[in-house]
């Protein structure tokens, strides 16, 4: 698919895209001119070319020089799982990783629709591990190792696009995007402006730190927001989302309202249904009360069990009843059943197993 990734110390072309002056210097050092830097950028970002050999608009000297010094991508694919429905999960090794734990996952999910042009949804990661440590989620189990660089986030899109046209993306892989906001925003600006993905087609999911959300809204970022709520009860949320301990749900909802006010884009509230834990009638009733009058959607996610974490998949009828209860109480609610790869699908599970 692409040329080999960086050796230790080599800087990839994707990284140079975030340092335009440096890119230009390197082009000039190989006898190129400023517009050649623009061509390199367009070839990769606009046209999806991942081999220098295919960049025939450039001189052989420039192509060969870059090929030797600057691999296009710095991440390498170390394994790939393809489910029957075509959902494909890539496990990626990050540049310079000595440790097998320095891996992240990207999932390419083809559309259900028959229309071949419908494109796929890409689920991307923003961190190696996660500091939020939700007790049901595989991603936080090993703690946080490091933030991804902007180009490492962008590379997931470049590799994902090489597997088939992308129409949407969700930043719902490993990591808490608001803990790595600067790099996430820098990557998504390129995805929006140069890969051409509409802001309403990109969703960033966060546990919802109110101050960070308010600051982010001021950037007019090119994405929609999803907030992982998981329960309408404060004490239970302190347990389910430990990094939010002590922050009242009311403050999170108020930050969601402000997000809508500033960006004009409705918030989605995500709710992982954990069988026998937060899928009761009382939860649905109280959730609806708390969200009453807000323009938002509730996205119910039936839990995909992770071995050893002590939480269960909800029963199908309880999922339906929860959804119906929200709808009866005037909310917009959808259920997101996980696609393909059932055994290893949830965030961070492939990484834990490798
Ligand atoms: N840290 C961010 C984004 C990553 S996860 C966040 O928490 O929103 C995206 C969503 O998947 C979150 O709502 C998360 O709680 C949920 N999730 C994590 N593990 C899951 C699992 N095993 N089954 C179903 N959903 C899961």
Short mmCIF file of C-alpha atoms and ligand atoms in Angstrom, two decimals:
data_model
loop_
_atom_site.label_atom_id
_atom_site.label_comp_id
_atom_site.label_asym_id
_atom_site.label_seq_id
_atom_site.Cartn_x
_atom_site.Cartn_y
_atom_site.Cartn_z
CA UNK A 1 0.00 0.00 0.00
CA UNK A 2 2.74 2.45 0.91
CA UNK A 3 6.47 2.61 1.20
CA UNK A 4 8.16 1.52 4.43
CA UNK A 5 7.73 3.84 7.37
CA UNK A 6 10.42 5.88 9.07
CA UNK A 7 13.60 4.48 10.52
CA UNK A 8 14.54 5.99 13.83
CA UNK A 9 15.30 9.65 13.35
CA UNK A 10 13.80 10.07 9.90
CA UNK A 11 11.08 12.64 9.58
CA UNK A 12 8.10 11.59 7.48
CA UNK A 13 6.50 13.69 4.79
CA UNK A 14 3.23 13.64 6.74
CA UNK A 15 5.07 15.27 9.65
CA UNK A 16 6.57 17.88 7.34
CA UNK A 17 3.05 18.84 6.28
CA UNK A 18 2.72 20.36 9.76
CA UNK A 19 6.03 22.24 9.33
CA UNK A 20 5.60 23.95 5.94
CA UNK A 21 8.81 26.01 6.15
CA UNK A 22 10.87 22.94 6.87
CA UNK A 23 9.21 21.11 3.98
CA UNK A 24 10.08 23.94 1.65
CA UNK A 25 13.70 23.94 2.84
CA UNK A 26 14.04 20.26 2.14
CA UNK A 27 12.49 20.63 -1.29
CA UNK A 28 14.98 23.41 -2.08
CA UNK A 29 17.90 21.37 -0.77
CA UNK A 30 17.04 18.79 -3.43
CA UNK A 31 16.97 21.38 -6.19
CA UNK A 32 13.19 21.90 -6.12
CA UNK A 33 11.17 25.12 -5.98
CA UNK A 34 8.47 26.31 -3.61
CA UNK A 35 5.64 25.05 -5.81
CA UNK A 36 7.06 21.53 -5.63
CA UNK A 37 6.22 21.51 -1.94
CA UNK A 38 2.66 22.32 -2.92
CA UNK A 39 2.63 19.47 -5.40
CA UNK A 40 3.88 17.02 -2.78
CA UNK A 41 1.13 18.14 -0.46
CA UNK A 42 -1.59 17.91 -3.07
CA UNK A 43 -0.48 14.52 -4.30
CA UNK A 44 -0.74 12.99 -0.85
CA UNK A 45 -3.57 14.94 0.74
CA UNK A 46 -5.80 15.66 -2.22
CA UNK A 47 -5.06 12.75 -4.53
CA UNK A 48 -4.26 10.04 -1.98
CA UNK A 49 -0.92 9.07 -3.53
CA UNK A 50 1.18 7.11 -1.04
CA UNK A 51 4.17 6.28 -3.25
CA UNK A 52 6.76 8.72 -4.52
CA UNK A 53 7.09 6.64 -7.67
CA UNK A 54 3.56 7.68 -8.63
CA UNK A 55 4.30 11.39 -8.31
CA UNK A 56 5.25 11.84 -11.91
CA UNK A 57 4.74 15.59 -11.76
CA UNK A 58 8.01 15.77 -9.80
CA UNK A 59 11.55 15.28 -11.07
CA UNK A 60 13.22 11.93 -10.45
CA UNK A 61 15.83 13.70 -8.33
CA UNK A 62 13.21 15.14 -6.03
CA UNK A 63 11.24 11.91 -5.84
CA UNK A 64 14.29 9.77 -5.12
CA UNK A 65 15.71 12.28 -2.66
CA UNK A 66 12.48 12.39 -0.72
CA UNK A 67 12.01 8.63 -0.90
CA UNK A 68 15.39 8.17 0.75
CA UNK A 69 15.02 10.76 3.45
CA UNK A 70 11.32 11.15 4.12
CA UNK A 71 8.99 8.16 4.03
CA UNK A 72 5.47 9.40 3.32
CA UNK A 73 4.03 7.84 6.47
CA UNK A 74 5.62 7.20 9.83
CA UNK A 75 3.17 4.56 11.13
CA UNK A 76 3.25 0.94 9.96
CA UNK A 77 0.46 -1.57 9.80
CA UNK A 78 1.29 -4.55 12.01
CA UNK A 79 -1.94 -6.47 11.71
CA UNK A 80 -5.30 -6.32 10.07
CA UNK A 81 -8.55 -8.08 10.89
CA UNK A 82 -11.32 -8.13 8.31
CA UNK A 83 -14.83 -9.12 9.40
CA UNK A 84 -17.42 -10.76 7.16
CA UNK A 85 -19.24 -7.49 6.61
CA UNK A 86 -16.03 -5.82 5.42
CA UNK A 87 -15.30 -3.91 8.63
CA UNK A 88 -11.51 -3.77 8.87
CA UNK A 89 -9.44 -3.04 11.92
CA UNK A 90 -5.81 -1.99 11.53
CA UNK A 91 -3.32 -2.19 14.35
CA UNK A 92 -0.62 0.42 13.75
CA UNK A 93 2.87 0.68 15.18
CA UNK A 94 4.00 4.22 15.83
CA UNK A 95 7.37 5.58 14.72
CA UNK A 96 10.36 4.64 16.78
CA UNK A 97 8.28 2.32 18.95
CA UNK A 98 10.53 -0.09 20.74
CA UNK A 99 7.65 -1.33 22.80
CA UNK A 100 4.81 -3.39 21.40
CA UNK A 101 2.47 -1.37 23.55
CA UNK A 102 3.08 1.68 21.37
CA UNK A 103 0.28 0.76 19.03
CA UNK A 104 -3.08 2.25 18.13
CA UNK A 105 -6.12 1.07 16.24
CA UNK A 106 -8.03 2.45 13.29
CA UNK A 107 -11.27 0.90 12.07
CA UNK A 108 -12.67 1.21 8.55
CA UNK A 109 -16.42 0.55 8.53
CA UNK A 110 -18.05 0.31 5.10
CA UNK A 111 -21.54 1.73 4.76
CA UNK A 112 -24.56 -0.58 5.04
CA UNK A 113 -25.99 1.06 1.97
CA UNK A 114 -25.73 -0.78 -1.32
CA UNK A 115 -24.84 2.30 -3.23
CA UNK A 116 -21.13 1.89 -3.88
CA UNK A 117 -20.50 5.60 -3.51
CA UNK A 118 -21.77 5.72 0.06
CA UNK A 119 -18.23 5.46 1.43
CA UNK A 120 -17.04 4.23 4.78
CA UNK A 121 -16.77 5.60 8.32
CA UNK A 122 -13.30 5.70 9.81
CA UNK A 123 -12.84 5.39 13.57
CA UNK A 124 -9.54 6.96 14.66
CA UNK A 125 -7.43 7.06 17.82
CA UNK A 126 -5.85 10.14 19.41
CA UNK A 127 -3.70 8.68 22.20
CA UNK A 128 -1.74 5.55 23.05
CA UNK A 129 -3.84 4.39 25.98
CA UNK A 130 -6.10 6.75 27.92
CA UNK A 131 -6.01 8.51 31.28
CA UNK A 132 -9.79 8.57 31.81
CA UNK A 133 -9.82 4.91 32.92
CA UNK A 134 -13.51 4.08 32.51
CA UNK A 135 -13.81 0.70 34.27
CA UNK A 136 -15.61 -0.95 31.33
CA UNK A 137 -13.27 0.25 28.56
CA UNK A 138 -10.20 -1.62 27.29
CA UNK A 139 -8.40 1.55 26.19
CA UNK A 140 -7.65 2.86 29.65
CA UNK A 141 -6.57 -0.42 31.13
CA UNK A 142 -2.88 0.18 30.55
CA UNK A 143 -3.06 3.87 31.43
CA UNK A 144 -1.88 6.65 29.15
CA UNK A 145 1.44 6.18 27.37
CA UNK A 146 1.50 9.21 25.15
CA UNK A 147 -0.42 11.59 22.93
CA UNK A 148 -0.43 11.00 19.20
CA UNK A 149 1.22 13.68 17.11
CA UNK A 150 -0.99 15.51 14.60
CA UNK A 151 0.60 13.65 11.70
CA UNK A 152 0.00 10.29 13.40
CA UNK A 153 -3.71 11.13 13.61
CA UNK A 154 -3.71 12.32 9.99
CA UNK A 155 -1.95 9.14 8.84
CA UNK A 156 -4.87 7.05 10.07
CA UNK A 157 -7.04 8.93 7.56
CA UNK A 158 -4.51 8.46 4.78
CA UNK A 159 -4.28 4.72 5.45
CA UNK A 160 -8.06 4.45 5.92
CA UNK A 161 -8.74 6.23 2.64
CA UNK A 162 -6.42 3.81 0.86
CA UNK A 163 -8.85 1.03 1.94
CA UNK A 164 -11.83 2.72 0.29
CA UNK A 165 -13.58 6.06 0.04
CA UNK A 166 -14.32 7.73 3.37
CA UNK A 167 -17.55 9.63 3.83
CA UNK A 168 -17.49 10.11 7.60
CA UNK A 169 -15.22 9.75 10.57
CA UNK A 170 -15.61 9.35 14.29
CA UNK A 171 -12.84 10.17 16.73
CA UNK A 172 -13.89 7.31 18.98
CA UNK A 173 -10.87 5.04 18.91
CA UNK A 174 -8.30 4.87 21.68
CA UNK A 175 -7.82 7.99 23.79
CA UNK A 176 -9.62 11.08 25.06
CA UNK A 177 -9.43 13.71 22.30
CA UNK A 178 -9.81 16.61 24.73
CA UNK A 179 -6.64 15.45 26.48
CA UNK A 180 -4.82 15.83 23.15
CA UNK A 181 -6.85 18.64 21.72
CA UNK A 182 -4.16 20.69 19.97
CA UNK A 183 -2.90 17.78 17.86
CA UNK A 184 -6.40 16.45 17.22
CA UNK A 185 -7.57 19.86 15.99
CA UNK A 186 -4.49 20.33 13.79
CA UNK A 187 -5.06 16.94 12.15
CA UNK A 188 -8.80 17.47 11.70
CA UNK A 189 -8.26 20.86 10.08
CA UNK A 190 -6.20 19.10 7.40
CA UNK A 191 -8.81 16.34 7.09
CA UNK A 192 -11.51 18.97 6.65
CA UNK A 193 -9.68 21.45 4.44
CA UNK A 194 -7.45 19.22 2.34
CA UNK A 195 -9.01 15.76 2.41
CA UNK A 196 -12.36 17.47 1.93
CA UNK A 197 -14.39 15.88 4.72
CA UNK A 198 -17.29 18.10 5.82
CA UNK A 199 -17.38 19.34 9.40
CA UNK A 200 -20.73 17.64 9.90
CA UNK A 201 -19.19 14.36 8.81
CA UNK A 202 -16.56 14.38 11.55
CA UNK A 203 -17.59 13.56 15.13
CA UNK A 204 -15.28 13.91 18.09
CA UNK A 205 -16.27 11.99 21.20
CA UNK A 206 -15.26 13.19 24.66
CA UNK A 207 -16.17 12.52 28.26
CA UNK A 208 -16.96 16.25 28.30
CA UNK A 209 -14.65 18.37 30.46
CA UNK A 210 -16.73 21.59 30.59
CA UNK A 211 -13.86 24.10 30.49
CA UNK A 212 -12.11 22.34 27.65
CA UNK A 213 -15.32 22.12 25.63
CA UNK A 214 -16.01 25.80 26.09
CA UNK A 215 -12.48 26.72 25.00
CA UNK A 216 -12.70 24.36 22.00
CA UNK A 217 -16.03 25.84 20.84
CA UNK A 218 -14.30 29.21 20.46
CA UNK A 219 -12.01 27.70 17.81
CA UNK A 220 -15.01 26.99 15.57
CA UNK A 221 -13.55 23.53 15.07
CA UNK A 222 -14.43 21.51 11.97
CA UNK A 223 -16.28 18.75 13.79
CA UNK A 224 -19.41 17.83 15.68
CA UNK A 225 -19.31 16.89 19.33
CA UNK A 226 -20.43 13.72 21.06
CA UNK A 227 -20.32 13.59 24.86
CA UNK A 228 -20.08 10.23 26.62
CA UNK A 229 -22.59 10.52 29.45
CA UNK A 230 -23.39 6.89 30.37
CA UNK A 231 -25.67 7.65 33.31
CA UNK A 232 -27.94 10.43 34.62
CA UNK A 233 -26.75 9.93 38.21
CA UNK A 234 -23.76 11.87 39.55
CA UNK A 235 -22.41 9.21 41.93
CA UNK A 236 -22.59 6.54 39.26
CA UNK A 237 -20.86 8.77 36.72
CA UNK A 238 -18.01 9.33 39.18
CA UNK A 239 -17.49 5.56 39.00
CA UNK A 240 -18.07 5.00 35.29
CA UNK A 241 -15.99 8.00 34.15
CA UNK A 242 -13.35 8.39 36.89
CA UNK A 243 -11.55 11.38 35.32
CA UNK A 244 -14.80 13.36 35.68
CA UNK A 245 -15.14 12.69 39.39
CA UNK A 246 -16.72 15.62 41.20
CA UNK A 247 -17.87 17.39 38.03
CA UNK A 248 -21.68 17.45 38.18
CA UNK A 249 -23.57 16.16 35.15
CA UNK A 250 -25.44 19.47 35.12
CA UNK A 251 -22.13 21.25 34.33
CA UNK A 252 -21.43 18.86 31.49
CA UNK A 253 -24.90 19.44 30.03
CA UNK A 254 -24.50 23.21 30.40
CA UNK A 255 -21.21 22.99 28.47
CA UNK A 256 -23.05 20.98 25.80
CA UNK A 257 -25.68 23.74 25.59
CA UNK A 258 -22.95 26.34 25.20
CA UNK A 259 -21.33 24.25 22.48
CA UNK A 260 -24.60 24.28 20.56
CA UNK A 261 -25.02 28.00 21.17
CA UNK A 262 -21.54 28.89 19.89
CA UNK A 263 -21.11 26.40 17.04
CA UNK A 264 -24.74 25.96 15.97
CA UNK A 265 -24.20 22.20 15.93
CA UNK A 266 -26.28 19.91 18.10
CA UNK A 267 -24.53 17.64 20.57
CA UNK A 268 -24.94 13.87 20.60
CA UNK A 269 -24.94 12.21 24.02
CA UNK A 270 -23.46 8.74 24.00
CA UNK A 271 -24.65 6.18 26.47
CA UNK A 272 -22.98 2.79 26.71
CA UNK A 273 -25.63 0.36 27.92
CA UNK A 274 -24.03 -1.94 30.48
CA UNK A 275 -26.29 -4.92 31.17
CA UNK A 276 -27.80 -4.74 34.67
CA UNK A 277 -25.84 -1.57 35.55
CA UNK A 278 -27.18 1.52 33.77
CA UNK A 279 -29.91 0.06 31.55
CA UNK A 280 -32.83 0.22 33.98
CA UNK A 281 -36.14 2.00 33.63
CA UNK A 282 -35.07 4.48 36.32
CA UNK A 283 -31.98 5.37 34.29
CA UNK A 284 -34.02 5.97 31.12
CA UNK A 285 -36.58 8.02 33.03
CA UNK A 286 -34.05 10.24 34.80
CA UNK A 287 -31.93 10.63 31.67
CA UNK A 288 -34.96 11.88 29.75
CA UNK A 289 -35.78 14.32 32.55
CA UNK A 290 -32.26 15.71 32.55
CA UNK A 291 -32.14 16.14 28.79
CA UNK A 292 -35.69 17.44 28.52
CA UNK A 293 -36.02 20.46 26.25
CA UNK A 294 -32.55 20.16 24.80
CA UNK A 295 -31.99 19.78 21.08
CA UNK A 296 -29.76 16.73 21.03
CA UNK A 297 -29.62 13.06 20.11
CA UNK A 298 -28.94 10.18 22.46
CA UNK A 299 -26.83 7.46 20.90
CA UNK A 300 -27.21 4.20 22.80
CA UNK A 301 -24.25 1.83 22.47
CA UNK A 302 -24.89 -1.75 23.66
CA UNK A 303 -21.77 -2.72 25.57
CA UNK A 304 -19.33 -4.98 23.81
CA UNK A 305 -17.91 -7.01 26.73
CA UNK A 306 -14.18 -6.88 27.44
CA UNK A 307 -12.87 -9.98 29.20
CA UNK A 308 -12.10 -9.47 32.86
CA UNK A 309 -13.74 -6.05 33.19
CA UNK A 310 -16.85 -7.29 34.96
CA UNK A 311 -19.52 -5.66 32.80
CA UNK A 312 -22.12 -7.46 30.70
CA UNK A 313 -23.75 -6.98 27.32
CA UNK A 314 -27.32 -5.67 27.79
CA UNK A 315 -30.26 -7.83 26.76
CA UNK A 316 -31.76 -6.92 23.38
CA UNK A 317 -35.18 -6.25 24.90
CA UNK A 318 -33.71 -3.92 27.51
CA UNK A 319 -31.93 -1.94 24.81
CA UNK A 320 -35.19 -1.57 22.89
CA UNK A 321 -37.13 -0.64 26.03
CA UNK A 322 -34.53 1.98 26.95
CA UNK A 323 -34.71 3.52 23.51
CA UNK A 324 -38.51 3.48 23.42
CA UNK A 325 -38.69 5.06 26.85
CA UNK A 326 -36.47 7.96 25.71
CA UNK A 327 -38.50 8.42 22.54
CA UNK A 328 -41.80 8.36 24.44
CA UNK A 329 -40.43 11.09 26.66
CA UNK A 330 -39.73 13.27 23.64
CA UNK A 331 -36.04 12.62 22.97
CA UNK A 332 -34.34 11.60 19.74
CA UNK A 333 -32.61 8.27 20.40
CA UNK A 334 -30.72 5.83 18.20
CA UNK A 335 -28.99 2.52 18.89
CA UNK A 336 -25.52 1.83 17.53
CA UNK A 337 -24.99 -1.90 17.34
CA UNK A 338 -21.32 -2.68 16.83
CA UNK A 339 -20.51 -3.93 13.37
CA UNK A 340 -18.38 -6.95 12.51
CA UNK A 341 -15.36 -8.06 14.49
CA UNK A 342 -17.68 -8.80 17.41
CA UNK A 343 -15.08 -10.59 19.41
CA UNK A 344 -12.48 -7.88 19.27
CA UNK A 345 -14.37 -4.86 18.10
CA UNK A 346 -14.38 -2.48 21.02
CA UNK A 347 -11.78 0.23 21.32
CA UNK A 348 -8.46 -0.97 22.55
CA UNK A 349 -9.22 -4.68 22.51
CA UNK A 350 -6.91 -5.57 19.64
CA UNK A 351 -4.13 -3.62 21.26
CA UNK A 352 -4.61 -5.39 24.58
CA UNK A 353 -4.45 -8.78 22.93
CA UNK A 354 -1.39 -8.25 20.76
N1 LIG B 1 -12.63 8.96 25.25
C1 LIG B 1 -13.71 9.30 24.37
C2 LIG B 1 -13.69 8.61 23.02
C3 LIG B 1 -13.37 7.16 22.95
S1 LIG B 1 -14.51 5.88 23.10
C4 LIG B 1 -15.03 9.05 25.04
O1 LIG B 1 -15.05 8.42 26.10
O2 LIG B 1 -16.03 9.50 24.54
C5 LIG B 1 -15.97 6.13 22.21
C6 LIG B 1 -17.17 5.54 22.94
O3 LIG B 1 -17.07 4.10 23.04
C7 LIG B 1 -17.28 6.05 24.37
O4 LIG B 1 -18.61 6.44 24.62
C8 LIG B 1 -16.88 4.83 25.19
O5 LIG B 1 -17.44 4.87 26.47
C9 LIG B 1 -17.43 3.70 24.35
N2 LIG B 1 -16.88 2.37 24.66
C10 LIG B 1 -15.69 2.06 25.21
N3 LIG B 1 -15.55 0.72 25.37
C11 LIG B 1 -16.68 0.18 24.88
C12 LIG B 1 -17.14 -1.18 24.75
N4 LIG B 1 -16.41 -2.19 25.14
N5 LIG B 1 -18.36 -1.38 24.20
C13 LIG B 1 -19.12 -0.34 23.78
N6 LIG B 1 -18.73 0.95 23.86
C14 LIG B 1 -17.53 1.21 24.41
#
